[in-house]
Amino acid sequence: MSHQLLRNFSSRFTGVEPIRLARFSLLIGVCLGLAACMDENTSYAVKSVHETLPAPVTASMGPAAQKPERYLDQMAIIDAHKDFSESPDPGYVLDARSVLRFPKTYPVGVIIIGDSILTGWSGYFAHVFPNALISGRVGRQFSSALPIWKTMQQTGMTQGVGDVVIELGTNGEVYPADMQQLLKMLGHRQIFLVMPEMPRSWEHEVQQLYLQTAATHSNVHLVRWDLLSRNHPQYFWTDLVHPNWQGIQVMVHAIARDIKKTEAKN
């Protein structure tokens, strides 16, 4: 951000109450910090629905080959555009590579960090969790949660936050060292890991790590999206990874229910 732009912002807020100006400055700081540490994995970036789709790959001999992941990703983008009309509120759906949503109500009660699933339905997450700080990015890896949390912590946005939702693991392996480092950073907070469900080679390893982590840490809770969505292909887009409007309601309500249940116990 240039000095000239900063001067323009300053001139607009002349005479504004100091508390409001301080909050605005804090939000700008968080935006800049999170933008600086966001990962740049673009393997599942949102593209125009008008993009030409490749034909399914078939073998000349033997059984037909499976459709490549890239084809399924592109088909999912068409499904995403359908959700603009299927969702009861267009604001629930976001067609973007990344999102940073600040709470509608303060103080911040929950922080949600996720990938394209969170990004695409971030408007609906914000509707169900009005006191949530939401950070999502297409293609995000689990390891990216570490610098993101560090930046939030440095800007004071994690102060007083009791619940953290991690919706990651869909785009690649989750390493035990990264998991342990994140748990150390989050400290005593209640952590909700959304168990991924996707037809990808690292699915089993991620699920096993999540199960082991919850079994050995009393403040770690599993949101069993895998069990809720299994045998329910109608919950997904064509790629069987991204939930549609029907599926995201099941996921988000499960998160809300588990948070409420945990708060009632503590």
PDB file of C-alpha atoms in Angstrom:
ATOM      1  CA  MET A   1       0.000   0.000   0.000  1.00  0.00           C
ATOM      2  CA  SER A   2       1.564   3.352  -1.096  1.00  0.00           C
ATOM      3  CA  HIS A   3       2.089   6.388   1.133  1.00  0.00           C
ATOM      4  CA  GLN A   4      -0.322   8.342  -1.073  1.00  0.00           C
ATOM      5  CA  LEU A   5      -3.044   5.734  -0.501  1.00  0.00           C
ATOM      6  CA  LEU A   6      -2.461   5.857   3.230  1.00  0.00           C
ATOM      7  CA  ARG A   7      -2.779   9.651   3.171  1.00  0.00           C
ATOM      8  CA  ASN A   8      -6.079   9.287   1.286  1.00  0.00           C
ATOM      9  CA  PHE A   9      -7.377   6.907   3.959  1.00  0.00           C
ATOM     10  CA  SER A  10      -6.239   9.269   6.704  1.00  0.00           C
ATOM     11  CA  SER A  11      -8.016  12.237   5.154  1.00  0.00           C
ATOM     12  CA  ARG A  12     -11.277  10.289   4.939  1.00  0.00           C
ATOM     13  CA  PHE A  13     -11.196   9.424   8.616  1.00  0.00           C
ATOM     14  CA  THR A  14     -10.383  12.871   9.999  1.00  0.00           C
ATOM     15  CA  GLY A  15     -12.650  13.508  12.982  1.00  0.00           C
ATOM     16  CA  VAL A  16     -13.567   9.838  13.439  1.00  0.00           C
ATOM     17  CA  GLU A  17     -13.683   8.601  17.042  1.00  0.00           C
ATOM     18  CA  PRO A  18     -10.262   7.249  18.132  1.00  0.00           C
ATOM     19  CA  ILE A  19     -11.667   3.834  19.043  1.00  0.00           C
ATOM     20  CA  ARG A  20     -13.247   3.332  15.621  1.00  0.00           C
ATOM     21  CA  LEU A  21     -10.126   4.561  13.881  1.00  0.00           C
ATOM     22  CA  ALA A  22      -7.984   2.186  15.923  1.00  0.00           C
ATOM     23  CA  ARG A  23     -10.240  -0.736  15.006  1.00  0.00           C
ATOM     24  CA  PHE A  24     -10.080   0.238  11.333  1.00  0.00           C
ATOM     25  CA  SER A  25      -6.286   0.418  11.496  1.00  0.00           C
ATOM     26  CA  LEU A  26      -6.183  -3.018  13.117  1.00  0.00           C
ATOM     27  CA  LEU A  27      -8.345  -4.524  10.391  1.00  0.00           C
ATOM     28  CA  ILE A  28      -6.116  -3.026   7.698  1.00  0.00           C
ATOM     29  CA  GLY A  29      -3.109  -4.518   9.455  1.00  0.00           C
ATOM     30  CA  VAL A  30      -4.691  -7.954   9.595  1.00  0.00           C
ATOM     31  CA  CYS A  31      -5.645  -7.779   5.906  1.00  0.00           C
ATOM     32  CA  LEU A  32      -2.117  -6.867   4.850  1.00  0.00           C
ATOM     33  CA  GLY A  33      -0.565  -9.471   7.111  1.00  0.00           C
ATOM     34  CA  LEU A  34      -2.794 -12.312   5.991  1.00  0.00           C
ATOM     35  CA  ALA A  35      -2.393 -11.366   2.345  1.00  0.00           C
ATOM     36  CA  ALA A  36       1.371 -11.556   2.787  1.00  0.00           C
ATOM     37  CA  CYS A  37       1.317 -15.089   4.250  1.00  0.00           C
ATOM     38  CA  MET A  38      -1.385 -16.670   2.079  1.00  0.00           C
ATOM     39  CA  ASP A  39      -0.097 -19.640   0.080  1.00  0.00           C
ATOM     40  CA  GLU A  40      -0.093 -19.470  -3.692  1.00  0.00           C
ATOM     41  CA  ASN A  41      -1.133 -22.995  -4.602  1.00  0.00           C
ATOM     42  CA  THR A  42      -3.476 -22.422  -7.547  1.00  0.00           C
ATOM     43  CA  SER A  43      -4.139 -26.026  -8.604  1.00  0.00           C
ATOM     44  CA  TYR A  44      -7.846 -25.600  -7.875  1.00  0.00           C
ATOM     45  CA  ALA A  45      -8.243 -21.948  -8.783  1.00  0.00           C
ATOM     46  CA  VAL A  46     -11.707 -20.775  -9.826  1.00  0.00           C
ATOM     47  CA  LYS A  47     -11.964 -20.150 -13.553  1.00  0.00           C
ATOM     48  CA  SER A  48     -14.671 -18.933 -15.862  1.00  0.00           C
ATOM     49  CA  VAL A  49     -17.552 -21.277 -16.558  1.00  0.00           C
ATOM     50  CA  HIS A  50     -17.020 -20.582 -20.276  1.00  0.00           C
ATOM     51  CA  GLU A  51     -13.648 -22.340 -20.275  1.00  0.00           C
ATOM     52  CA  THR A  52     -13.490 -25.192 -22.782  1.00  0.00           C
ATOM     53  CA  LEU A  53     -13.504 -28.531 -21.020  1.00  0.00           C
ATOM     54  CA  PRO A  54     -11.326 -31.418 -22.217  1.00  0.00           C
ATOM     55  CA  ALA A  55     -13.080 -34.617 -23.182  1.00  0.00           C
ATOM     56  CA  PRO A  56     -12.902 -37.565 -20.798  1.00  0.00           C
ATOM     57  CA  VAL A  57      -9.865 -39.748 -21.380  1.00  0.00           C
ATOM     58  CA  THR A  58     -10.685 -43.260 -22.587  1.00  0.00           C
ATOM     59  CA  ALA A  59      -8.464 -46.182 -23.459  1.00  0.00           C
ATOM     60  CA  SER A  60      -8.590 -47.826 -26.867  1.00  0.00           C
ATOM     61  CA  MET A  61      -8.214 -51.265 -25.268  1.00  0.00           C
ATOM     62  CA  GLY A  62      -9.444 -52.624 -21.949  1.00  0.00           C
ATOM     63  CA  PRO A  63     -11.679 -50.762 -19.455  1.00  0.00           C
ATOM     64  CA  ALA A  64     -12.183 -47.015 -19.713  1.00  0.00           C
ATOM     65  CA  ALA A  65      -9.585 -44.970 -17.822  1.00  0.00           C
ATOM     66  CA  GLN A  66     -10.678 -42.826 -14.910  1.00  0.00           C
ATOM     67  CA  LYS A  67     -11.291 -39.168 -15.580  1.00  0.00           C
ATOM     68  CA  PRO A  68      -8.263 -37.105 -14.530  1.00  0.00           C
ATOM     69  CA  GLU A  69      -8.512 -34.876 -11.469  1.00  0.00           C
ATOM     70  CA  ARG A  70      -8.168 -31.739 -13.598  1.00  0.00           C
ATOM     71  CA  TYR A  71     -11.264 -32.683 -15.576  1.00  0.00           C
ATOM     72  CA  LEU A  72     -13.221 -33.258 -12.381  1.00  0.00           C
ATOM     73  CA  ASP A  73     -12.040 -29.904 -11.006  1.00  0.00           C
ATOM     74  CA  GLN A  74     -13.317 -28.131 -14.106  1.00  0.00           C
ATOM     75  CA  MET A  75     -16.648 -29.933 -13.917  1.00  0.00           C
ATOM     76  CA  ALA A  76     -16.901 -28.854 -10.275  1.00  0.00           C
ATOM     77  CA  ILE A  77     -16.573 -25.238 -11.375  1.00  0.00           C
ATOM     78  CA  ILE A  78     -19.723 -25.669 -13.481  1.00  0.00           C
ATOM     79  CA  ASP A  79     -21.424 -27.147 -10.412  1.00  0.00           C
ATOM     80  CA  ALA A  80     -20.285 -24.134  -8.379  1.00  0.00           C
ATOM     81  CA  HIS A  81     -22.113 -21.784 -10.709  1.00  0.00           C
ATOM     82  CA  LYS A  82     -25.271 -23.846 -10.244  1.00  0.00           C
ATOM     83  CA  ASP A  83     -25.102 -23.116  -6.540  1.00  0.00           C
ATOM     84  CA  PHE A  84     -25.560 -19.420  -7.242  1.00  0.00           C
ATOM     85  CA  SER A  85     -29.144 -20.223  -8.189  1.00  0.00           C
ATOM     86  CA  GLU A  86     -29.736 -23.136  -5.798  1.00  0.00           C
ATOM     87  CA  SER A  87     -28.627 -21.250  -2.694  1.00  0.00           C
ATOM     88  CA  PRO A  88     -31.480 -19.241  -1.092  1.00  0.00           C
ATOM     89  CA  ASP A  89     -29.141 -16.264  -0.716  1.00  0.00           C
ATOM     90  CA  PRO A  90     -26.609 -15.369  -3.457  1.00  0.00           C
ATOM     91  CA  GLY A  91     -24.419 -13.898  -0.727  1.00  0.00           C
ATOM     92  CA  TYR A  92     -23.797 -17.368   0.671  1.00  0.00           C
ATOM     93  CA  VAL A  93     -21.683 -18.257  -2.387  1.00  0.00           C
ATOM     94  CA  LEU A  94     -18.363 -16.664  -3.308  1.00  0.00           C
ATOM     95  CA  ASP A  95     -16.624 -17.099  -6.682  1.00  0.00           C
ATOM     96  CA  ALA A  96     -13.072 -16.148  -5.673  1.00  0.00           C
ATOM     97  CA  ARG A  97      -9.641 -17.647  -5.017  1.00  0.00           C
ATOM     98  CA  SER A  98      -9.413 -16.355  -1.449  1.00  0.00           C
ATOM     99  CA  VAL A  99     -11.518 -14.722   1.224  1.00  0.00           C
ATOM    100  CA  LEU A 100     -11.002 -12.852   4.478  1.00  0.00           C
ATOM    101  CA  ARG A 101     -14.224 -12.065   6.312  1.00  0.00           C
ATOM    102  CA  PHE A 102     -14.296 -10.115   9.553  1.00  0.00           C
ATOM    103  CA  PRO A 103     -17.003 -10.779  12.155  1.00  0.00           C
ATOM    104  CA  LYS A 104     -20.397  -9.160  11.867  1.00  0.00           C
ATOM    105  CA  THR A 105     -20.498  -8.985  15.662  1.00  0.00           C
ATOM    106  CA  TYR A 106     -17.673  -8.463  18.161  1.00  0.00           C
ATOM    107  CA  PRO A 107     -15.804  -9.727  20.059  1.00  0.00           C
ATOM    108  CA  VAL A 108     -14.412 -12.488  17.842  1.00  0.00           C
ATOM    109  CA  GLY A 109     -15.596 -15.817  19.232  1.00  0.00           C
ATOM    110  CA  VAL A 110     -14.362 -18.292  16.642  1.00  0.00           C
ATOM    111  CA  ILE A 111     -11.682 -18.355  13.954  1.00  0.00           C
ATOM    112  CA  ILE A 112     -12.224 -20.557  10.891  1.00  0.00           C
ATOM    113  CA  ILE A 113      -9.296 -21.388   8.592  1.00  0.00           C
ATOM    114  CA  GLY A 114      -9.953 -23.428   5.467  1.00  0.00           C
ATOM    115  CA  ASP A 115      -9.521 -24.085   1.783  1.00  0.00           C
ATOM    116  CA  SER A 116     -11.815 -23.837  -1.251  1.00  0.00           C
ATOM    117  CA  ILE A 117     -14.705 -25.474   0.611  1.00  0.00           C
ATOM    118  CA  LEU A 118     -14.693 -22.645   3.139  1.00  0.00           C
ATOM    119  CA  THR A 119     -13.950 -19.994   0.517  1.00  0.00           C
ATOM    120  CA  GLY A 120     -16.805 -20.933  -1.799  1.00  0.00           C
ATOM    121  CA  TRP A 121     -19.370 -21.052   1.015  1.00  0.00           C
ATOM    122  CA  SER A 122     -17.824 -18.342   3.217  1.00  0.00           C
ATOM    123  CA  GLY A 123     -21.004 -16.265   3.061  1.00  0.00           C
ATOM    124  CA  TYR A 124     -22.995 -19.110   4.566  1.00  0.00           C
ATOM    125  CA  PHE A 125     -20.343 -19.723   7.235  1.00  0.00           C
ATOM    126  CA  ALA A 126     -20.532 -16.021   8.127  1.00  0.00           C
ATOM    127  CA  HIS A 127     -24.325 -16.271   8.334  1.00  0.00           C
ATOM    128  CA  VAL A 128     -24.210 -19.193  10.794  1.00  0.00           C
ATOM    129  CA  PHE A 129     -21.190 -17.818  12.700  1.00  0.00           C
ATOM    130  CA  PRO A 130     -21.640 -14.008  12.809  1.00  0.00           C
ATOM    131  CA  ASN A 131     -18.835 -13.671  15.390  1.00  0.00           C
ATOM    132  CA  ALA A 132     -16.297 -15.587  13.272  1.00  0.00           C
ATOM    133  CA  LEU A 133     -13.102 -14.399  11.604  1.00  0.00           C
ATOM    134  CA  ILE A 134     -12.922 -16.416   8.370  1.00  0.00           C
ATOM    135  CA  SER A 135      -9.822 -17.041   6.262  1.00  0.00           C
ATOM    136  CA  GLY A 136     -10.072 -19.286   3.200  1.00  0.00           C
ATOM    137  CA  ARG A 137      -8.056 -19.901   0.074  1.00  0.00           C
ATOM    138  CA  VAL A 138      -8.384 -22.247  -2.895  1.00  0.00           C
ATOM    139  CA  GLY A 139      -5.770 -25.017  -2.815  1.00  0.00           C
ATOM    140  CA  ARG A 140      -4.606 -24.200   0.711  1.00  0.00           C
ATOM    141  CA  GLN A 141      -2.401 -26.735   2.464  1.00  0.00           C
ATOM    142  CA  PHE A 142      -2.582 -27.552   6.174  1.00  0.00           C
ATOM    143  CA  SER A 143       0.891 -26.081   6.757  1.00  0.00           C
ATOM    144  CA  SER A 144      -0.383 -22.647   5.722  1.00  0.00           C
ATOM    145  CA  ALA A 145      -2.422 -22.463   8.928  1.00  0.00           C
ATOM    146  CA  LEU A 146       0.817 -21.893  10.868  1.00  0.00           C
ATOM    147  CA  PRO A 147       1.842 -18.487   9.385  1.00  0.00           C
ATOM    148  CA  ILE A 148      -1.809 -17.435   9.167  1.00  0.00           C
ATOM    149  CA  TRP A 149      -2.359 -18.009  12.882  1.00  0.00           C
ATOM    150  CA  LYS A 150       0.938 -16.305  13.700  1.00  0.00           C
ATOM    151  CA  THR A 151      -0.141 -13.205  11.792  1.00  0.00           C
ATOM    152  CA  MET A 152      -3.545 -13.153  13.479  1.00  0.00           C
ATOM    153  CA  GLN A 153      -1.837 -13.512  16.841  1.00  0.00           C
ATOM    154  CA  GLN A 154       0.599 -10.672  16.143  1.00  0.00           C
ATOM    155  CA  THR A 155      -2.270  -8.351  15.218  1.00  0.00           C
ATOM    156  CA  GLY A 156      -4.241  -9.222  18.347  1.00  0.00           C
ATOM    157  CA  MET A 157      -7.156 -10.890  16.574  1.00  0.00           C
ATOM    158  CA  THR A 158      -6.767 -14.167  18.500  1.00  0.00           C
ATOM    159  CA  GLN A 159      -7.095 -12.532  21.908  1.00  0.00           C
ATOM    160  CA  GLY A 160     -10.085 -13.919  23.778  1.00  0.00           C
ATOM    161  CA  VAL A 161     -10.947 -16.408  21.010  1.00  0.00           C
ATOM    162  CA  GLY A 162     -11.973 -19.742  22.511  1.00  0.00           C
ATOM    163  CA  ASP A 163     -12.852 -21.841  19.438  1.00  0.00           C
ATOM    164  CA  VAL A 164     -10.830 -22.563  16.285  1.00  0.00           C
ATOM    165  CA  VAL A 165     -12.159 -24.516  13.295  1.00  0.00           C
ATOM    166  CA  ILE A 166      -9.659 -26.060  10.863  1.00  0.00           C
ATOM    167  CA  GLU A 167     -11.179 -27.130   7.544  1.00  0.00           C
ATOM    168  CA  LEU A 168      -8.002 -28.372   5.818  1.00  0.00           C
ATOM    169  CA  GLY A 169      -6.521 -31.621   4.520  1.00  0.00           C
ATOM    170  CA  THR A 170      -8.353 -31.834   1.210  1.00  0.00           C
ATOM    171  CA  ASN A 171      -5.466 -30.555  -0.934  1.00  0.00           C
ATOM    172  CA  GLY A 172      -2.554 -32.649   0.314  1.00  0.00           C
ATOM    173  CA  GLU A 173      -0.925 -34.603   3.104  1.00  0.00           C
ATOM    174  CA  VAL A 174      -0.970 -33.303   6.667  1.00  0.00           C
ATOM    175  CA  TYR A 175       2.348 -33.849   8.418  1.00  0.00           C
ATOM    176  CA  PRO A 176       2.389 -34.741  12.131  1.00  0.00           C
ATOM    177  CA  ALA A 177       5.032 -32.081  12.816  1.00  0.00           C
ATOM    178  CA  ASP A 178       2.774 -29.368  11.373  1.00  0.00           C
ATOM    179  CA  MET A 179      -0.155 -30.654  13.414  1.00  0.00           C
ATOM    180  CA  GLN A 180       1.858 -30.590  16.639  1.00  0.00           C
ATOM    181  CA  GLN A 181       3.183 -27.111  15.911  1.00  0.00           C
ATOM    182  CA  LEU A 182      -0.327 -25.799  15.275  1.00  0.00           C
ATOM    183  CA  LEU A 183      -1.660 -27.368  18.477  1.00  0.00           C
ATOM    184  CA  LYS A 184       1.162 -25.715  20.400  1.00  0.00           C
ATOM    185  CA  MET A 185       0.341 -22.333  18.858  1.00  0.00           C
ATOM    186  CA  LEU A 186      -3.399 -22.655  19.562  1.00  0.00           C
ATOM    187  CA  GLY A 187      -2.750 -23.574  23.186  1.00  0.00           C
ATOM    188  CA  HIS A 188      -5.747 -24.198  25.466  1.00  0.00           C
ATOM    189  CA  ARG A 189      -8.391 -23.254  22.879  1.00  0.00           C
ATOM    190  CA  GLN A 190     -11.033 -25.720  21.732  1.00  0.00           C
ATOM    191  CA  ILE A 191      -9.979 -27.006  18.286  1.00  0.00           C
ATOM    192  CA  PHE A 192     -12.429 -28.476  15.789  1.00  0.00           C
ATOM    193  CA  LEU A 193     -10.905 -30.488  12.944  1.00  0.00           C
ATOM    194  CA  VAL A 194     -13.289 -31.039  10.039  1.00  0.00           C
ATOM    195  CA  MET A 195     -12.575 -34.600   8.918  1.00  0.00           C
ATOM    196  CA  PRO A 196     -12.101 -34.457   5.127  1.00  0.00           C
ATOM    197  CA  GLU A 197     -13.873 -36.875   2.825  1.00  0.00           C
ATOM    198  CA  MET A 198     -12.502 -37.055  -0.700  1.00  0.00           C
ATOM    199  CA  PRO A 199     -11.439 -39.690  -3.250  1.00  0.00           C
ATOM    200  CA  ARG A 200      -7.734 -38.778  -3.110  1.00  0.00           C
ATOM    201  CA  SER A 201      -4.674 -40.845  -2.263  1.00  0.00           C
ATOM    202  CA  TRP A 202      -3.861 -39.068   1.016  1.00  0.00           C
ATOM    203  CA  GLU A 203      -7.390 -39.324   2.453  1.00  0.00           C
ATOM    204  CA  HIS A 204      -6.690 -42.293   4.747  1.00  0.00           C
ATOM    205  CA  GLU A 205      -3.468 -40.840   6.187  1.00  0.00           C
ATOM    206  CA  VAL A 206      -5.104 -37.500   6.962  1.00  0.00           C
ATOM    207  CA  GLN A 207      -8.093 -39.157   8.610  1.00  0.00           C
ATOM    208  CA  GLN A 208      -5.857 -41.391  10.728  1.00  0.00           C
ATOM    209  CA  LEU A 209      -3.795 -38.415  11.908  1.00  0.00           C
ATOM    210  CA  TYR A 210      -6.949 -36.501  12.835  1.00  0.00           C
ATOM    211  CA  LEU A 211      -8.314 -39.489  14.749  1.00  0.00           C
ATOM    212  CA  GLN A 212      -5.042 -39.956  16.619  1.00  0.00           C
ATOM    213  CA  THR A 213      -4.798 -36.232  17.421  1.00  0.00           C
ATOM    214  CA  ALA A 214      -8.320 -36.094  18.873  1.00  0.00           C
ATOM    215  CA  ALA A 215      -7.694 -39.244  20.897  1.00  0.00           C
ATOM    216  CA  THR A 216      -4.586 -37.791  22.554  1.00  0.00           C
ATOM    217  CA  HIS A 217      -5.697 -34.162  23.089  1.00  0.00           C
ATOM    218  CA  SER A 218      -8.762 -33.372  25.186  1.00  0.00           C
ATOM    219  CA  ASN A 219      -9.264 -29.963  23.534  1.00  0.00           C
ATOM    220  CA  VAL A 220      -9.298 -31.374  19.984  1.00  0.00           C
ATOM    221  CA  HIS A 221     -12.681 -32.398  18.558  1.00  0.00           C
ATOM    222  CA  LEU A 222     -13.549 -34.070  15.272  1.00  0.00           C
ATOM    223  CA  VAL A 223     -16.379 -32.826  13.088  1.00  0.00           C
ATOM    224  CA  ARG A 224     -17.193 -36.085  11.326  1.00  0.00           C
ATOM    225  CA  TRP A 225     -17.950 -34.771   7.862  1.00  0.00           C
ATOM    226  CA  ASP A 226     -16.597 -38.092   6.559  1.00  0.00           C
ATOM    227  CA  LEU A 227     -19.313 -40.083   8.323  1.00  0.00           C
ATOM    228  CA  LEU A 228     -22.070 -37.568   7.609  1.00  0.00           C
ATOM    229  CA  SER A 229     -21.334 -37.432   3.876  1.00  0.00           C
ATOM    230  CA  ARG A 230     -20.357 -41.046   3.221  1.00  0.00           C
ATOM    231  CA  ASN A 231     -22.820 -42.796   0.914  1.00  0.00           C
ATOM    232  CA  HIS A 232     -24.380 -39.408   0.137  1.00  0.00           C
ATOM    233  CA  PRO A 233     -23.067 -38.436  -3.319  1.00  0.00           C
ATOM    234  CA  GLN A 234     -25.930 -35.954  -3.547  1.00  0.00           C
ATOM    235  CA  TYR A 235     -24.027 -33.791  -1.030  1.00  0.00           C
ATOM    236  CA  PHE A 236     -21.188 -33.145  -3.493  1.00  0.00           C
ATOM    237  CA  TRP A 237     -20.385 -31.577  -6.805  1.00  0.00           C
ATOM    238  CA  THR A 238     -19.125 -33.795  -9.619  1.00  0.00           C
ATOM    239  CA  ASP A 239     -15.616 -34.046  -8.147  1.00  0.00           C
ATOM    240  CA  LEU A 240     -16.962 -35.682  -4.948  1.00  0.00           C
ATOM    241  CA  VAL A 241     -14.811 -33.255  -2.932  1.00  0.00           C
ATOM    242  CA  HIS A 242     -16.674 -29.944  -2.774  1.00  0.00           C
ATOM    243  CA  PRO A 243     -20.063 -29.927  -1.045  1.00  0.00           C
ATOM    244  CA  ASN A 244     -23.028 -28.397  -2.823  1.00  0.00           C
ATOM    245  CA  TRP A 245     -25.758 -26.384  -1.110  1.00  0.00           C
ATOM    246  CA  GLN A 246     -27.340 -29.501   0.354  1.00  0.00           C
ATOM    247  CA  GLY A 247     -24.009 -30.812   1.633  1.00  0.00           C
ATOM    248  CA  ILE A 248     -22.634 -27.584   3.067  1.00  0.00           C
ATOM    249  CA  GLN A 249     -25.693 -27.208   5.287  1.00  0.00           C
ATOM    250  CA  VAL A 250     -24.919 -30.604   6.819  1.00  0.00           C
ATOM    251  CA  MET A 251     -21.251 -29.691   7.353  1.00  0.00           C
ATOM    252  CA  VAL A 252     -21.833 -26.226   8.827  1.00  0.00           C
ATOM    253  CA  HIS A 253     -24.636 -27.368  11.123  1.00  0.00           C
ATOM    254  CA  ALA A 254     -22.392 -30.196  12.364  1.00  0.00           C
ATOM    255  CA  ILE A 255     -19.656 -27.678  13.193  1.00  0.00           C
ATOM    256  CA  ALA A 256     -22.129 -25.425  15.006  1.00  0.00           C
ATOM    257  CA  ARG A 257     -23.588 -28.362  16.919  1.00  0.00           C
ATOM    258  CA  ASP A 258     -20.173 -29.626  18.041  1.00  0.00           C
ATOM    259  CA  ILE A 259     -19.071 -26.158  19.168  1.00  0.00           C
ATOM    260  CA  LYS A 260     -22.297 -25.681  21.140  1.00  0.00           C
ATOM    261  CA  LYS A 261     -21.948 -29.122  22.724  1.00  0.00           C
ATOM    262  CA  THR A 262     -18.351 -28.423  23.751  1.00  0.00           C
ATOM    263  CA  GLU A 263     -19.198 -25.016  25.198  1.00  0.00           C
ATOM    264  CA  ALA A 264     -21.981 -26.587  27.257  1.00  0.00           C
ATOM    265  CA  LYS A 265     -19.513 -29.004  28.842  1.00  0.00           C
ATOM    266  CA  ASN A 266     -16.941 -26.323  29.681  1.00  0.00           C
TER     267      ASN A 266
END
